Coordinates of C-alpha atoms and ligand atoms in Angstrom, one line a residue:
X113 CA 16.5 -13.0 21.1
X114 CA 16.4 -9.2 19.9
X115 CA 20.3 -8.7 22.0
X116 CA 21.4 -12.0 20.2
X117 CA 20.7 -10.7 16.6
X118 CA 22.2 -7.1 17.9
X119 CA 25.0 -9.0 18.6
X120 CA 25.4 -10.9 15.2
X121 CA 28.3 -9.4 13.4
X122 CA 27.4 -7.2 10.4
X123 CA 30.2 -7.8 7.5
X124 CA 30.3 -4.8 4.6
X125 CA 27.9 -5.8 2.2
X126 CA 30.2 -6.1 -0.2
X127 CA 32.1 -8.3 1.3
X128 CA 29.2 -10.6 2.1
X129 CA 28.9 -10.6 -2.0
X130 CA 32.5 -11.8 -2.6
X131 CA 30.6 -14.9 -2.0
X132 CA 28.9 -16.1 -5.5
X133 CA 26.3 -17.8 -4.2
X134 CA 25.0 -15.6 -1.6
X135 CA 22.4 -14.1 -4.0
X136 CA 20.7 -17.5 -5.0
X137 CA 21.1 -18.1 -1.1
X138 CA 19.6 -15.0 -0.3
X139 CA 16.5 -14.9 -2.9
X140 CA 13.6 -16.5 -3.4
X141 CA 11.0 -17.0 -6.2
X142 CA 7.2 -17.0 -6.8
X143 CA 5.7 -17.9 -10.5
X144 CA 9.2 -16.3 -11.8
X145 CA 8.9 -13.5 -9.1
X146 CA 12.4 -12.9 -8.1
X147 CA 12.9 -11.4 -4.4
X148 CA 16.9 -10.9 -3.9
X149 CA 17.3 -10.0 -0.6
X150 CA 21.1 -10.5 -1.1
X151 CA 22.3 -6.4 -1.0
X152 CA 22.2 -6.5 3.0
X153 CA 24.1 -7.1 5.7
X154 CA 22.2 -10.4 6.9
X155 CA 24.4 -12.7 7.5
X156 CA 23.8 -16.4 8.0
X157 CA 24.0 -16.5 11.0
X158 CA 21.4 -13.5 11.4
X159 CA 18.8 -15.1 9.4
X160 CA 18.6 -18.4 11.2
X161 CA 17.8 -16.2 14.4
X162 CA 15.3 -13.6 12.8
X163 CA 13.4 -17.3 11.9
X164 CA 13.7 -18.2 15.1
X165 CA 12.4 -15.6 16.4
X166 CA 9.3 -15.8 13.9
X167 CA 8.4 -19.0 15.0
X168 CA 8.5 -18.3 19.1
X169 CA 6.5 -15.4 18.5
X170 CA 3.9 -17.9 17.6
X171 CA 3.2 -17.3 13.9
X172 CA 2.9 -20.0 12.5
X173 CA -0.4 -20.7 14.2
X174 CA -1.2 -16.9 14.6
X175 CA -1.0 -17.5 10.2
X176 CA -2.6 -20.5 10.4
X177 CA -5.5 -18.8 13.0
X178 CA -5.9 -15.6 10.5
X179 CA -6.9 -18.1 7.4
X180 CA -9.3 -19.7 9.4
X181 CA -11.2 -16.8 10.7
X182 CA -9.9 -16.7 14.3
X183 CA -10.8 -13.4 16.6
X184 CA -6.9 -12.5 16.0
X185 CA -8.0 -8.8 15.5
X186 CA -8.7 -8.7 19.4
X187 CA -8.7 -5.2 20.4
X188 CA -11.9 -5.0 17.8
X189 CA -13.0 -8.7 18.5
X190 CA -13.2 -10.0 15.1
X191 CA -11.4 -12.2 12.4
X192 CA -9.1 -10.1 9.8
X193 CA -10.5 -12.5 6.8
X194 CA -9.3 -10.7 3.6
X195 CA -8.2 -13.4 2.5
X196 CA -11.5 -14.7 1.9
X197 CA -12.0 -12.4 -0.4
X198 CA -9.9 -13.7 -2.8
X199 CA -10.1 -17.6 -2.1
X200 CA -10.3 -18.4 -5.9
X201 CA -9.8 -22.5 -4.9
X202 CA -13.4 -22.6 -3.5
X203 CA -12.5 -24.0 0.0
X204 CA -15.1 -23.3 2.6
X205 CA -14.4 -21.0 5.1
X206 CA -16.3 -21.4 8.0
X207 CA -16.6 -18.5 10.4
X208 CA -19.0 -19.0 13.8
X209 CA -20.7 -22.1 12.1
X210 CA -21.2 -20.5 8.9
X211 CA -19.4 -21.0 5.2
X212 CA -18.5 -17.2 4.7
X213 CA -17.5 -18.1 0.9
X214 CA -21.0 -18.4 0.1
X215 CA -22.0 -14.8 1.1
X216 CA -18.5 -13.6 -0.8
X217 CA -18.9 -15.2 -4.0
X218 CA -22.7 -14.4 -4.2
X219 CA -21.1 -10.2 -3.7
X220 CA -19.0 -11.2 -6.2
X221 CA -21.6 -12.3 -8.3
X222 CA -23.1 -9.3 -8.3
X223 CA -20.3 -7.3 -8.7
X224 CA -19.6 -8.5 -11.9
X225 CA -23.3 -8.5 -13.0
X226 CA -23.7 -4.8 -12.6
X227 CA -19.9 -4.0 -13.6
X228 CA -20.5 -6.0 -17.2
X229 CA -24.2 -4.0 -17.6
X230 CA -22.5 -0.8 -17.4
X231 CA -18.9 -1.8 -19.4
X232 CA -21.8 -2.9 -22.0
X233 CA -23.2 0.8 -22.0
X234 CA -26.7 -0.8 -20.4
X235 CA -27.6 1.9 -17.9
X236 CA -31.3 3.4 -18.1
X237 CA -30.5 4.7 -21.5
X238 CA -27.7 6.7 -20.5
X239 CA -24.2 6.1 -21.4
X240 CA -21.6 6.2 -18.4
X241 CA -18.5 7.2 -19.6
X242 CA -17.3 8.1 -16.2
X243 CA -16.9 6.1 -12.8
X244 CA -16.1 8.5 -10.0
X245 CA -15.0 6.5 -6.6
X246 CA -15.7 8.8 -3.4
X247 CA -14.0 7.1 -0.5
X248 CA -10.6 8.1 1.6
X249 CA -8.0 5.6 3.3
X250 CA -8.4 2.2 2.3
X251 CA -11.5 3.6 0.5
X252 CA -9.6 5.4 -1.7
X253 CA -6.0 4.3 -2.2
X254 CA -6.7 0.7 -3.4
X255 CA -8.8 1.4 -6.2
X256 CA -6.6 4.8 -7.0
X257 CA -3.7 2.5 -7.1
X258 CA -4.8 -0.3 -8.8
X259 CA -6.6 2.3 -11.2
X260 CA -3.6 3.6 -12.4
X261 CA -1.4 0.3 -12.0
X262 CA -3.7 -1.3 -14.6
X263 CA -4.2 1.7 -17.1
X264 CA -3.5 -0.7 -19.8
X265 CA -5.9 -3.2 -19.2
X266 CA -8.4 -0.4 -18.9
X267 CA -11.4 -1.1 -21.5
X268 CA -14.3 0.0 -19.5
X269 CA -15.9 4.0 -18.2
X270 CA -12.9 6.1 -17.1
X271 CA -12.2 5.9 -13.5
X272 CA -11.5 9.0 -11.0
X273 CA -10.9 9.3 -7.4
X274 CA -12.3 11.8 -4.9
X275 CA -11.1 11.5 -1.1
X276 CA -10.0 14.9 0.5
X277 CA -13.2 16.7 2.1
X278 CA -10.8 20.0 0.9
X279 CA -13.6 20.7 -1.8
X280 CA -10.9 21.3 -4.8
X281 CA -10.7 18.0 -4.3
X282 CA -14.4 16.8 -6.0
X283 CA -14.2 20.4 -7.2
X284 CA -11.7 19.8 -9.7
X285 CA -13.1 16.7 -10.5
X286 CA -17.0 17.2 -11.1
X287 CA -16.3 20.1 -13.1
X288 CA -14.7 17.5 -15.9
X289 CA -17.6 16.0 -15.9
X290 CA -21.6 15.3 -17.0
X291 CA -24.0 14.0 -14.5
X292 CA -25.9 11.8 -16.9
X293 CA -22.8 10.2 -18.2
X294 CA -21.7 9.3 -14.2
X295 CA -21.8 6.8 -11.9
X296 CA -20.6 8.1 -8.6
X297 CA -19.7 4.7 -6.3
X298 CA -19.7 5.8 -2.0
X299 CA -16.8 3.2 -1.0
X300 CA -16.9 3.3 2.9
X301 CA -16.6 0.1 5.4
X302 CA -18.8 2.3 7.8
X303 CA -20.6 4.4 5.8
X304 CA -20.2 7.4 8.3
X305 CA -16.4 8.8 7.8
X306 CA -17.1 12.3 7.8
X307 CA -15.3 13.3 4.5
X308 CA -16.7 10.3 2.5
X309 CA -20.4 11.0 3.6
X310 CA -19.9 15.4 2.4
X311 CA -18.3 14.1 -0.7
X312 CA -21.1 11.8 -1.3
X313 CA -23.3 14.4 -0.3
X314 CA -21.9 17.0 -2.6
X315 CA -22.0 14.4 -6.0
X316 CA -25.4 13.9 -4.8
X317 CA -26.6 17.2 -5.5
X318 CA -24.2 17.9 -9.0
X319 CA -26.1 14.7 -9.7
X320 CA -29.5 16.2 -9.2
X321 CA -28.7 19.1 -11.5
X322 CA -29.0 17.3 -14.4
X323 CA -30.5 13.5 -13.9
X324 CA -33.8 13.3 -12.1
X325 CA -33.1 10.6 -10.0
X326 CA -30.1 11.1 -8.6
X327 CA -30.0 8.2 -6.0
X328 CA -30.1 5.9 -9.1
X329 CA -26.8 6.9 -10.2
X330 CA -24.9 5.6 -7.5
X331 CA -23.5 2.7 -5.8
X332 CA -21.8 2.0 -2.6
X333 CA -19.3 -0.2 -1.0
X334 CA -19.7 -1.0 2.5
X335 CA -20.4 -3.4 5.2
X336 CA -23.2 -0.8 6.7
X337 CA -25.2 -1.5 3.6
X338 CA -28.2 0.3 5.8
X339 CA -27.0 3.5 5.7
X340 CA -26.1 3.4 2.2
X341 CA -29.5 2.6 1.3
X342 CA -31.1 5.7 4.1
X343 CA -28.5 8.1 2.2
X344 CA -30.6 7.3 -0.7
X345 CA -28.5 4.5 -2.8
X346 CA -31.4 1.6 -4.7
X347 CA -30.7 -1.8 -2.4
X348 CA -29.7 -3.5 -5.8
X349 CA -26.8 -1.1 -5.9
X350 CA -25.4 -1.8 -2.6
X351 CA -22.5 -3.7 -2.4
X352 CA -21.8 -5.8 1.1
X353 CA -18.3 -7.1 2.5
X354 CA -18.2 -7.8 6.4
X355 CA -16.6 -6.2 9.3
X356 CA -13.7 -9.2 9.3
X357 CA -12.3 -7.3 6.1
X358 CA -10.0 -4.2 7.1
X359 CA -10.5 -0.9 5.3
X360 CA -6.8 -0.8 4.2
X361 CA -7.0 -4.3 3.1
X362 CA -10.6 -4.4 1.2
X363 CA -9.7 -3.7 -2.7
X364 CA -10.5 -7.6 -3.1
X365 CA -13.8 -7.5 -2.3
X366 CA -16.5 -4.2 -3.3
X367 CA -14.3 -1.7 -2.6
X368 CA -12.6 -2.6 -6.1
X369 CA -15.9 -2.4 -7.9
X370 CA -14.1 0.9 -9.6
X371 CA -11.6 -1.6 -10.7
X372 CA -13.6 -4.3 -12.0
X373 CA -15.8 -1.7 -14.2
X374 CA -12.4 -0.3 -15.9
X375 CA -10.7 -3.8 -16.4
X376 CA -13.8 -6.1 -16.6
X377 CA -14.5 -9.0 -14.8
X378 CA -12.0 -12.1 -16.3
X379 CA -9.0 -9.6 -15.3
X380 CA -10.5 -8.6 -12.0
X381 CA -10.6 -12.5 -11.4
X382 CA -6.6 -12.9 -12.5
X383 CA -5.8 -10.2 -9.8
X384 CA -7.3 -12.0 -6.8
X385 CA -5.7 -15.4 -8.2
X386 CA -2.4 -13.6 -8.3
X387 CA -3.2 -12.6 -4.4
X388 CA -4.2 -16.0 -3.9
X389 CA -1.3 -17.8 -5.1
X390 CA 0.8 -15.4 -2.8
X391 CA -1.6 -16.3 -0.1
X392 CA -0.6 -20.1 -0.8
X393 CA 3.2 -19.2 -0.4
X394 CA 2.2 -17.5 2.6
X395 CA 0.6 -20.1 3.9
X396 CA 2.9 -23.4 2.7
X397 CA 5.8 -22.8 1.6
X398 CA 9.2 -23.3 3.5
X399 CA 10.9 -20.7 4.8
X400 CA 13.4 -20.5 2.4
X401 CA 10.7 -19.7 -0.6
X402 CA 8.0 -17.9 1.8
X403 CA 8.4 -14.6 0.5
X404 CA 6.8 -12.7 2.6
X405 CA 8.3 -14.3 5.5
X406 CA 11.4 -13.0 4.3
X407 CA 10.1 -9.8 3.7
X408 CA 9.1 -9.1 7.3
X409 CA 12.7 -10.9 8.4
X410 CA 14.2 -8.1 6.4
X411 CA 12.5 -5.4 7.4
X412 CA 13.2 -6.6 11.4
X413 CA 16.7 -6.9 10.6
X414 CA 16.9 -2.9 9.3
X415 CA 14.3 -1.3 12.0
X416 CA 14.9 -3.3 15.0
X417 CA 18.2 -4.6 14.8
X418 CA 20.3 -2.4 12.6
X419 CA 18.2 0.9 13.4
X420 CA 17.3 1.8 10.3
X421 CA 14.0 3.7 10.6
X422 CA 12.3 4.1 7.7
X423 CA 12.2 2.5 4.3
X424 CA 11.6 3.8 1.0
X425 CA 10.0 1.7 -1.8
X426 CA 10.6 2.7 -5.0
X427 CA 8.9 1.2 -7.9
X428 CA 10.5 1.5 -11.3
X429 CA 7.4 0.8 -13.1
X430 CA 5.8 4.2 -13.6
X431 CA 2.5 3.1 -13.6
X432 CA 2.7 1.7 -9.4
X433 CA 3.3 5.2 -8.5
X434 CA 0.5 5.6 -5.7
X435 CA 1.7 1.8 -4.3
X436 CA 4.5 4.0 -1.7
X437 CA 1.5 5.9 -0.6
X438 CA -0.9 2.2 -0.5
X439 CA 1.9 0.9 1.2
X440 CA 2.3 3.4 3.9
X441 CA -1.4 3.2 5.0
X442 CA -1.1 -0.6 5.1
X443 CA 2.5 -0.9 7.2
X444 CA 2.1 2.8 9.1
X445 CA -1.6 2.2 10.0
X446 CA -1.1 -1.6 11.1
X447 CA 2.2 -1.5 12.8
X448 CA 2.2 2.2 14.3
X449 CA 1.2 0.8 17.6
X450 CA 3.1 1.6 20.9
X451 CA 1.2 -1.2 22.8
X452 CA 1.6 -5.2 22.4
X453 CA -1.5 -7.0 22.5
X454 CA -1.7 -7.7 25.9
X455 CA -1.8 -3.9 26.7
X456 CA 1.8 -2.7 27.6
X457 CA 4.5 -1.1 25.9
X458 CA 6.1 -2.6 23.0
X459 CA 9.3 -3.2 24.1
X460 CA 11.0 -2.4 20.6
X461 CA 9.9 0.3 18.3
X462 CA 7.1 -0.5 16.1
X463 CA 6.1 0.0 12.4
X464 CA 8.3 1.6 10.2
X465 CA 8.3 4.7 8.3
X466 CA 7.4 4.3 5.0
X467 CA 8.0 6.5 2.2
X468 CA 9.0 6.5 -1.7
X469 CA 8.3 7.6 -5.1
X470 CA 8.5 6.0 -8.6
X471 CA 11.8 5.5 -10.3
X472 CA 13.2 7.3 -11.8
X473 CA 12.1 10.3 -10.6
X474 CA 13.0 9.0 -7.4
X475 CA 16.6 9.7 -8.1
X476 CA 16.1 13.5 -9.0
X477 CA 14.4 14.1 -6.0
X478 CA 15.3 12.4 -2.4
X479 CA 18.0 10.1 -3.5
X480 CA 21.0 12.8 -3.0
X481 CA 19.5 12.0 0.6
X482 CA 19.3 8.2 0.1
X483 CA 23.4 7.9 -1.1
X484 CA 25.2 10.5 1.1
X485 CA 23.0 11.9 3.8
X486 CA 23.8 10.2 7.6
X487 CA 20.7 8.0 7.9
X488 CA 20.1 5.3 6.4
X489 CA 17.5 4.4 4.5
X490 CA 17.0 0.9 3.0
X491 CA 14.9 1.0 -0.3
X492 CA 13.1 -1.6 -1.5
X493 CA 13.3 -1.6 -5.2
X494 CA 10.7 -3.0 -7.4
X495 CA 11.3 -3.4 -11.3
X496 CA 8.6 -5.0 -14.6
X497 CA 11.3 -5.7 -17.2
X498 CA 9.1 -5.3 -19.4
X499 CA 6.5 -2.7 -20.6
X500 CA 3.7 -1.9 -22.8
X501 CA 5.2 0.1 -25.1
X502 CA 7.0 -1.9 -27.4
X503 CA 7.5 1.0 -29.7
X504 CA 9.8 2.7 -26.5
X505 CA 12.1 -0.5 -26.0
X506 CA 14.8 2.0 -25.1
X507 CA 13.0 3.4 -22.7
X508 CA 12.1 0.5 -21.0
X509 CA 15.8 -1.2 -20.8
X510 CA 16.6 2.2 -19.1
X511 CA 14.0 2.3 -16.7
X512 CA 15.8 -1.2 -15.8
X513 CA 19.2 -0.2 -16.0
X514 CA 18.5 2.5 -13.6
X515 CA 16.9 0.1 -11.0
X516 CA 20.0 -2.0 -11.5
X517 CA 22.2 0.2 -11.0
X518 CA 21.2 2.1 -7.6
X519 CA 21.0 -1.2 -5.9
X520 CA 24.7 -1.9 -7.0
X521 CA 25.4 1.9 -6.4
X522 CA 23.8 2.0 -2.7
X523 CA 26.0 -1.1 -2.1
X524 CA 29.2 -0.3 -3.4
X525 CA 30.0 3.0 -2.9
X526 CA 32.7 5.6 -4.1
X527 CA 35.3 5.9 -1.5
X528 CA 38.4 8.9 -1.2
X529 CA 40.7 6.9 -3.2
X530 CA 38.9 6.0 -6.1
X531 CA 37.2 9.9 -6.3
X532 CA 40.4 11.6 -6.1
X533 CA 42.0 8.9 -8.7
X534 CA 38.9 10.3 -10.9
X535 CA 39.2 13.8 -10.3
X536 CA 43.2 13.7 -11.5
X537 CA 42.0 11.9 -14.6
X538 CA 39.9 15.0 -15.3
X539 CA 42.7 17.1 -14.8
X540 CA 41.8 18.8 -11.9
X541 CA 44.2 20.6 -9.7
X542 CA 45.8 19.1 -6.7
X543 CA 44.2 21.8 -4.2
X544 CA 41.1 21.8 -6.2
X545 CA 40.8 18.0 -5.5
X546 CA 41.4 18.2 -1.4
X547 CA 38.5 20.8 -1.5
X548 CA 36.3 19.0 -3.3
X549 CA 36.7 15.5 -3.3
X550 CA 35.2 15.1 0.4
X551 CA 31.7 16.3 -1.3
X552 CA 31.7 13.4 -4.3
X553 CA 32.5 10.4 -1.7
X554 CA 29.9 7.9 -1.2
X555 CA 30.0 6.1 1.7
X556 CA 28.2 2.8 -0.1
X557 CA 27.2 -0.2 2.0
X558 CA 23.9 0.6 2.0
X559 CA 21.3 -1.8 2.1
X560 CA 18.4 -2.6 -0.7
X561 CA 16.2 -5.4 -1.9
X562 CA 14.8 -5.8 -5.4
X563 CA 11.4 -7.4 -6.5
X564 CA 11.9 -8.2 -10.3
X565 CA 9.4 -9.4 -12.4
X566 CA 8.3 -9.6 -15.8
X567 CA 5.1 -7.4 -16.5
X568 CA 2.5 -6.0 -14.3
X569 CA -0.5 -7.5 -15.0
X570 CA -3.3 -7.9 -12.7
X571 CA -1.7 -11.0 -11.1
X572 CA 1.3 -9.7 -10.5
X573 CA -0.6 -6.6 -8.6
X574 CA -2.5 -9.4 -6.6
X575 CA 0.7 -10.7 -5.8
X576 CA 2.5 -8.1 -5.2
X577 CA 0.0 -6.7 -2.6
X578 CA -0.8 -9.8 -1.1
X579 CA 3.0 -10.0 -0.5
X580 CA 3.3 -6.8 1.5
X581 CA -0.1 -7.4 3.4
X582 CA 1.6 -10.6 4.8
X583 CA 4.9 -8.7 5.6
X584 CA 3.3 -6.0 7.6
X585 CA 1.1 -8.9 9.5
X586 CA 4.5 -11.3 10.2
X587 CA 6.2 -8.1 11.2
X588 CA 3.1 -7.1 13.3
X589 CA 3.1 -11.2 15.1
X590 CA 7.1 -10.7 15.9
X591 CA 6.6 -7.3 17.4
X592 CA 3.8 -9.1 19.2
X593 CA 1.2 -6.5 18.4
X594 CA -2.4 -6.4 16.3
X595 CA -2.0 -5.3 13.4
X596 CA -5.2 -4.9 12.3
X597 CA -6.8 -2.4 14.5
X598 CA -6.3 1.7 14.2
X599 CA -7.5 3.6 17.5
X600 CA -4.9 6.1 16.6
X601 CA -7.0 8.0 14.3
X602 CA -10.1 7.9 16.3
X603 CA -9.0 11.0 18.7
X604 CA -8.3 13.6 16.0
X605 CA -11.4 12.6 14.3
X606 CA -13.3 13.4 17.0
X607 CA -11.4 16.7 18.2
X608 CA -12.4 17.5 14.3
X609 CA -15.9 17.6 14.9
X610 CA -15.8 19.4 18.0
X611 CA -13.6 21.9 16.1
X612 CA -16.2 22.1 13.0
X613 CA -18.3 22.8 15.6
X614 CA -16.8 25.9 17.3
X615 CA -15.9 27.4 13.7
X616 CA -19.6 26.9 12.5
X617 CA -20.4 29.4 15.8
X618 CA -22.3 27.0 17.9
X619 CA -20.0 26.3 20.6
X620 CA -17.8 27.7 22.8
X621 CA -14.0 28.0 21.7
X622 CA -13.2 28.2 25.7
X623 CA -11.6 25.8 27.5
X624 CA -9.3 24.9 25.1
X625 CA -5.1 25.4 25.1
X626 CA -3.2 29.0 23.7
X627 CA -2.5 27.8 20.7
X628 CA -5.7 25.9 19.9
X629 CA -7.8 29.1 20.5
X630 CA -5.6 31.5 18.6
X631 CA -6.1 29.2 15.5
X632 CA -9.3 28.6 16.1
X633 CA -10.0 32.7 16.1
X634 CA -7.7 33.9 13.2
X635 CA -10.0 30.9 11.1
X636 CA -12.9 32.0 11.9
X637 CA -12.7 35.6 11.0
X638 CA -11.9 34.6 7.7
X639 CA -14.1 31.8 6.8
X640 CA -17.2 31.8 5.3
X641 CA -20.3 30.7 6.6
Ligands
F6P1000 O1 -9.5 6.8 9.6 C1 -8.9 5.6 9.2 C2 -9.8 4.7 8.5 O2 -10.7 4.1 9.4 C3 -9.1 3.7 7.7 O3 -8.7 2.6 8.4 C4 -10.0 3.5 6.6 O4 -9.4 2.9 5.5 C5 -10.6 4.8 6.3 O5 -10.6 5.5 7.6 C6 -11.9 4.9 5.6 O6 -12.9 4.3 6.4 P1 -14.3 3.9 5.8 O7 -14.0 2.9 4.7 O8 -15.1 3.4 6.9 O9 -14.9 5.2 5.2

């Protein structure tokens, strides 16, 4: 199937949009979501056999298995049930005999009880003016994200975010702070990454510099609830989700406790229904409307059929800058496998690279790159038409313009012709225009897809992720690996601690490589002990 689509012809893209209805034909909708997928080179002929190739790899029932709590996470033995998490219809669930809904929505529950207390200024006297989330990964970049994505829906305790065990990191942001206006939250699945439980350890003590009880001031997130309540964190405190929810896929459930307490409850709801109803076109709708079905065909189509790499997903919408950086931990950690499931090398490359920045600042950074440089890189574009400012209207229509524009731009092109032509308008002389016109040429036909939309609100985030989660797990099903395991960060994690180790002076630095040791010994004579 792979050599047929490499086969398929792959027309200039603007020749594929001489035909008016090829962007209705290539788009699709959700709740007035518009996905035009229409500015690539996927012809019909392409499409019908990237579906076809969906549905031998088995997804529909892999899709079907992963709602129901199936063991489709394999190389960990266990259901990937996210989607649980934000089952807002109140189905059952049943998982090994058991309704798992009940244990979620009780969580839930108790989420929003202890996030309303605290929005409501009722903590031990104390005002908290200041959540701070300690957590890295999945831990961290979820609430981060959705933090800043929802900054005007923000009515609760400011919100902060401290992941890097590099101590500037909680450095910088303690020092901003009061202990007795804090609530620290410890958002870890297992409660034992090493620069989640120093972190934790260090807002432990700032805490104990000024409250008396220190353990009382925080919470945690986690599905190890046990060590969370040994590191010293009251029972009542301790939020639970299960090992069938994936760190990078776990801001429905405690891990966005941060989230709830700055937006309150009633919007925290509207985000998971926005991931549900995403969830539901996921799940039922045909192919032609299944967003993220076409997502994950598109993304096949660039990386394994036409080549292309890496993708770049640029938001114009200021306020989803950190979702390049969510997104990369959900598609690189998933699909950056080099095995299939059953154990042998994937046969085509796997994942993608994923990279991007908000536009427009975007375009004054990498997109020289993006137009004229010899890869190529399709972006995925993603515009709210409208923001919050209404006072900066302007702003706003060329925030959209701009997104507008580099999709057509990408597409179109500036050939030799139409440069010089320009170039003698301006006067220029003729020599003048042989040395330089080469440089102002854009070669065009490169390929995009916008995501437009009205406003982000909390829905529209629950939709928007829930979209991408799906992407990376049909792209994961064709490419016939699991995309919800990640061994590939367990063997520098544990080469770290062996290092800590030798630069703490209790063991031996021999026995390692050259270039290991000479690190290891121009470290240790500088840092301190
Ligand atoms: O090291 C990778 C990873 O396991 C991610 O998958 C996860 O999101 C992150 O570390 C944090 O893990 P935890 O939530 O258990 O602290």
């Amino acid at each position: 199937m792979w050599s047929d689509l490499k086969q398929t012809s792959r027309p200039p893209i603007s020749s594929l949009l001489d035909d008016a209805g090829r962007a209705a034909d290539f788009s699709a909708s959700v709740d007035g979501m518009l996905f035009d997928y229409s500015k690539t080179s996927m012809t019909h002929e392409a499409r019908a056999l990237l579906f076809e190739l969906a549905m031998s790899s088995g997804l529909e029932a892999l899709r079907q298995g992963m709602f129901n709590g199936e063991g489709i996470n394999a190389t960990e033995g266990r259901a990937a049930l996210h989607t649980a998490l934000r089952n807002t219809t109140r189905e059952s669930v049943m998982l090994d005999g058991i309704n798992i809904m009940t244990g979620v929505r009780n969580e839930l529950d108790r989420m929003i009880l202890f996030a309303e207390n605290l929005r409501q200024g009722r903590f031990q006297g104390d005002k908290i003016t200041d959540v701070v989330n300690i957590g890295i990964g999945g831990s961290h970049l979820g609430p981060e994200m959705c933090s800043l994505a929802l900054a005007p829906y923000h009515n609760g305790p400011r919100c902060h975010f401290v992941s890097n065990v590099d101590g500037a990191d909680i450095g910088d942001c303690l020092s901003r702070l009061r202990p007795r206006n804090t609530i620290a939250i410890v958002a870890s699945k297992t409660f034992a990454t090493a620069e989640t439980v120093m972190n934790a350890k260090a807002a432990m003590e700032w805490m104990a510099s000024e409250v008396q009880c220190p353990g009382e001031r925080f919470a945690a997130a986690t599905s190890f609830p046990d060590r969370a309540i040994e590191f010293g964190i009251e029972p009542d405190k301790v939020f639970r989700f299960e090992d069938w929810v994936g760190g990078r896929y776990s801001i429905w459930g405690p891990v966005g406790l941060s989230l709830m307490i700055a937006i309150g409850a009633d919007r925290f709801r509207e985000f998971l229904e926005g991931a549900a109803s995403m969830d539901d076109n996921f799940l039922n709708a045909h192919w032609r409307e299944n967003m993220p079905l076409l997502l994950a065909m598109t993304g096949l189509w660039h990386h394994q059929v036409c080549g292309y790499t890496s993708r770049a997903i640029i938001p114009y919408c200021h306020r989803l800058a950190r979702l390049p950086a969510y997104f990369q931990q959900l598609e690189m950690e998933s699909n950056g496998k080099g095995v299939t499931l059953d154990g042998q090398p994937a046969q085509v490359e796997t994942g993608s690279i994923v990279w991007g920045e908000a536009g427009t600042n975007a375009q004054h950074s990498f997109f020289q790159f993006v137009h004229q440089g010899s890869w190529v890189v399709p972006c995925e574009f993603m515009v709210a038409v409208e923001g919050y400012e209404p006072q900066l209207a302007n702003h706003q229509r060329m925030l959209v313009a701009n997104c507008i524009a580099q999709s057509e731009a990408l597409m179109r092109g500036r050939g030799l012709g139409e440069v010089k032509s320009k170039m003698i308008e301006e006067g220029l002389p003729l020599d003048e225009i042989d040395r330089l016109a080469p440089h102002r040429v854009f070669p065009g036909n490169r390929p995009s897809t916008t995501l437009i939309f009205d406003r982000l609100t909390p829905g529209r985030l629950g939709q928007i992720i829930s979209l991408y989660e799906h992407r990376v797990f049909a792209e994961g099903v064709v490419l016939g690996i699991n995309s919800f395991d990640q061994w590939g960060v367990e063997l520098g994690k544990e080469l770290a601690m062996e290092m800590d180790a030798i630069l703490s002076d209790d063991s031996p630095i021999e026995g390692r490589d050259c270039s290991t040791r000479q690190l290891a010994k121009f470290a240790k004579t500088r840092l301190v002990s």
